[in-house]
mmCIF file of C-alpha atoms and ligand atoms in Angstrom:
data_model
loop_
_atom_site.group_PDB
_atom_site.id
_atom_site.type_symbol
_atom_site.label_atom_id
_atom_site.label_comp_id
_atom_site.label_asym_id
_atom_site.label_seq_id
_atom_site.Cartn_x
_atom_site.Cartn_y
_atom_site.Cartn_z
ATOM 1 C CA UNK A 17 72.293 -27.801 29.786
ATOM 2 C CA UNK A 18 75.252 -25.943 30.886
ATOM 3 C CA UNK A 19 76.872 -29.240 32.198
ATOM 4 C CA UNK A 20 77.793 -30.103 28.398
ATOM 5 C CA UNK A 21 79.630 -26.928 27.822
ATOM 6 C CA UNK A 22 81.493 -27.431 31.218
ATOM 7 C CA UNK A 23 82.337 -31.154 30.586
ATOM 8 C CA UNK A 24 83.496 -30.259 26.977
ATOM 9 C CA UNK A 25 85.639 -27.105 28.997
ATOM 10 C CA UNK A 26 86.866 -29.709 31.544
ATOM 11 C CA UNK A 27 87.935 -31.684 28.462
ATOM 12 C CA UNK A 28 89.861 -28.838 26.470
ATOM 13 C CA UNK A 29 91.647 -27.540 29.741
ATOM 14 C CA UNK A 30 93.306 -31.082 30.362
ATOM 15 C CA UNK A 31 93.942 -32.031 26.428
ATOM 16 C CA UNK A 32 95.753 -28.670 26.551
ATOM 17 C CA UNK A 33 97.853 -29.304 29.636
ATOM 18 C CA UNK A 34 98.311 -32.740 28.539
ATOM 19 C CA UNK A 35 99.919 -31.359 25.449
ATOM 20 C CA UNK A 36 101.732 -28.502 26.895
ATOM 21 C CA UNK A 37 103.227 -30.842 29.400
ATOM 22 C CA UNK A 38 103.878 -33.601 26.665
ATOM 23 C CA UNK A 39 102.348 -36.641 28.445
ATOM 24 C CA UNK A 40 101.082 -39.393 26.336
ATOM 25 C CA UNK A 41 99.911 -41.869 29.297
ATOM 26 C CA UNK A 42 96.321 -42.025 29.908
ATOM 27 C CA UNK A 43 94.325 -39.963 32.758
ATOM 28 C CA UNK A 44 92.771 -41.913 35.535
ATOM 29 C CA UNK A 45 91.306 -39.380 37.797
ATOM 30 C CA UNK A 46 89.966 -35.598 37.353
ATOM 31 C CA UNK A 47 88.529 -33.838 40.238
ATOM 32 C CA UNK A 48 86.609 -30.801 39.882
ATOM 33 C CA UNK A 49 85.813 -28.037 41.847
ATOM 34 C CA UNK A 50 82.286 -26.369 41.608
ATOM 35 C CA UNK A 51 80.817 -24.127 43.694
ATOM 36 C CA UNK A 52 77.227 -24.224 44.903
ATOM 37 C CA UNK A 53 76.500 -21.038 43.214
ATOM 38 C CA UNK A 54 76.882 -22.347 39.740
ATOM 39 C CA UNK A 55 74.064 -24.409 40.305
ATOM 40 C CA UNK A 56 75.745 -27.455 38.317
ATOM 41 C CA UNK A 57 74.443 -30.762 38.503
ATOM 42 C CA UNK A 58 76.721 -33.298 39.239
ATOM 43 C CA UNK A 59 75.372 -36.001 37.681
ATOM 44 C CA UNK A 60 74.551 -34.372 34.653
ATOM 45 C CA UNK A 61 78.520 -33.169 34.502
ATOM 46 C CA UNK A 62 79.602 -36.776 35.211
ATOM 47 C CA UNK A 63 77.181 -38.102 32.522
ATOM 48 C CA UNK A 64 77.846 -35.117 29.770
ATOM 49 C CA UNK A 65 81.834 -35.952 31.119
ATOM 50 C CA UNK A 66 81.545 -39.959 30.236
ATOM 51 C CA UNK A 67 79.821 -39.514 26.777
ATOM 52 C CA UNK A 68 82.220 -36.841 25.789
ATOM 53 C CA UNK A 69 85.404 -38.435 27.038
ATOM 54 C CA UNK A 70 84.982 -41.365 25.093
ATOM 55 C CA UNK A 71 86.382 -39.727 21.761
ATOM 56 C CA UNK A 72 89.264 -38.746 23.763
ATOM 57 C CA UNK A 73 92.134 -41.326 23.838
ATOM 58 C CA UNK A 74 93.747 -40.162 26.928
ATOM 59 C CA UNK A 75 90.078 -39.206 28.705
ATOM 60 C CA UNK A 76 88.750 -42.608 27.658
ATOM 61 C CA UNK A 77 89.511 -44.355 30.867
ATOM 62 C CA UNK A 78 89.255 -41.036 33.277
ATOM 63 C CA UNK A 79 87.091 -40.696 36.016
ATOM 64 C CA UNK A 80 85.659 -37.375 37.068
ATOM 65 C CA UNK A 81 85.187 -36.431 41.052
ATOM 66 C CA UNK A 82 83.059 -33.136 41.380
ATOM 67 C CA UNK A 83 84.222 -31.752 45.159
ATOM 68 C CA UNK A 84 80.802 -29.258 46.067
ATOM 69 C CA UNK A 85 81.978 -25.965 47.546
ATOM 70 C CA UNK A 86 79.648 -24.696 49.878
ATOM 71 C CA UNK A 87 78.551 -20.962 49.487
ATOM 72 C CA UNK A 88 79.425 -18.984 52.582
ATOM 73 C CA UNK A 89 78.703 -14.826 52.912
ATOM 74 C CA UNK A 90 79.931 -12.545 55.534
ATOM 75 C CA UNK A 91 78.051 -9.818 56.782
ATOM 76 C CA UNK A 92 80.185 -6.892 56.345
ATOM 77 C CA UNK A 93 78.015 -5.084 59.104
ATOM 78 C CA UNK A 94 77.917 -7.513 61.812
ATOM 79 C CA UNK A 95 80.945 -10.255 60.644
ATOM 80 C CA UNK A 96 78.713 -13.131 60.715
ATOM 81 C CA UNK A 97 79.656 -15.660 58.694
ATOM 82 C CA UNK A 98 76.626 -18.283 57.212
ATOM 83 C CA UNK A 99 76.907 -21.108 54.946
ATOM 84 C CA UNK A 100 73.638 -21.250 52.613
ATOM 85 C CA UNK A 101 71.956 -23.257 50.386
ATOM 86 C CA UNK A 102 70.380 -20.794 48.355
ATOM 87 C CA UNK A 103 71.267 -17.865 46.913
ATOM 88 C CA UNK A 104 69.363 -15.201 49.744
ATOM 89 C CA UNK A 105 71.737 -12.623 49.914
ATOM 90 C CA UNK A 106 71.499 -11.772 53.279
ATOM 91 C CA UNK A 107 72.756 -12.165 56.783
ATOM 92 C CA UNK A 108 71.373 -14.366 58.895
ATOM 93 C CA UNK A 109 71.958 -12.673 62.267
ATOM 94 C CA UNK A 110 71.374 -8.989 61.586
ATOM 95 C CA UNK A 111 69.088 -9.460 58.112
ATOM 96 C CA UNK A 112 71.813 -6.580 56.201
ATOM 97 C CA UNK A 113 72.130 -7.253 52.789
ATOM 98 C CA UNK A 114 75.710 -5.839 52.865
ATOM 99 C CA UNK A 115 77.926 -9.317 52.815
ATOM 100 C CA UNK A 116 80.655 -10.396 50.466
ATOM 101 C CA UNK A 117 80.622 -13.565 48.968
ATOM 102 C CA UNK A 118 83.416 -16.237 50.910
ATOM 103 C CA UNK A 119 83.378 -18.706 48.407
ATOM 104 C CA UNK A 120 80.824 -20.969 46.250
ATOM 105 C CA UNK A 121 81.899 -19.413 42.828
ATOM 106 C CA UNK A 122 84.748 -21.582 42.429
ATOM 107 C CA UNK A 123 84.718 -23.818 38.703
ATOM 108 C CA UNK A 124 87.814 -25.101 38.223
ATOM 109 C CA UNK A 125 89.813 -28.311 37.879
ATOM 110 C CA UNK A 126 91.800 -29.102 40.537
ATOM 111 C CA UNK A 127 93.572 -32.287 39.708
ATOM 112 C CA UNK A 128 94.171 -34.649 37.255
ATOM 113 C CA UNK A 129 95.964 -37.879 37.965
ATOM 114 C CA UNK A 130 97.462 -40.273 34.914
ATOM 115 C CA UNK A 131 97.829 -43.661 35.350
ATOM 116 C CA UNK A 132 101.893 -43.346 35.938
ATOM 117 C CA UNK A 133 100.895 -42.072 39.594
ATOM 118 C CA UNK A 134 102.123 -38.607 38.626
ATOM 119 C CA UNK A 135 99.956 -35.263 39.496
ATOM 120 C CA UNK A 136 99.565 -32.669 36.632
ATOM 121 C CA UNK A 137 98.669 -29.275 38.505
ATOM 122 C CA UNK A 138 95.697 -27.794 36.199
HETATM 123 ZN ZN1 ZN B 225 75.060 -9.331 59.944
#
């Protein structure tokens, strides 16, 4: 259940920028970044998200977008470059297991919209 600890994280980070930035108006949108590699379960974050947000004035209304980052390796022998869908730590092409990770370890949030129109970098 790692989702609840993430949606309560989501939930700190924007109270805090909220604060920091001193806006009062609500939030309307949240979009979240999560890589493949975390193995997080979007519906379980959007569901641990809605129960949590509702004790949250400005997060009572918000709706949370979870943009999927694909994981992609390059083979540091070869240069290939693969997309995969589970963690198999090798290239494709030449089978080393000498790659660097591209992305797909991202867990951030991106972007949170209030209902002024105004973007709050976070
Ligand atoms: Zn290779």
């Amino acid at each position: 259940m790692h989702e609840l600890q993430i949606a309560q994280n989501i939930i700190t980070i924007i109270n805090e920028e909220l604060e920091k930035n001193n806006r009062t108006e609500k939030v309307r949108d949240v979009v979240f970044v999560a890589g493949r590699m975390r193995a997080i379960i979007p519906e379980t974050l959007t569901f641990s998200f809605d129960v949590q947000k509702k004790e949250h004035r400005q997060l009572s209304d918000a709706n949370l977008t979870i943009r999927e980052v694909d994981i992609i390796i390059q083979c540091r022998d070869c240069g290939a470059q693969h997309s995969i869908d589970e963690p198999t730590f090798h290239c494709k092409k030449c089978l080393s297991t000498n790659i660097e990770i591209k992305s797909g370890n991202e867990l951030y949030v991106d972007c949170v919209e209030l209902f002024d129109g105004n973007e709050e970098k976070g």
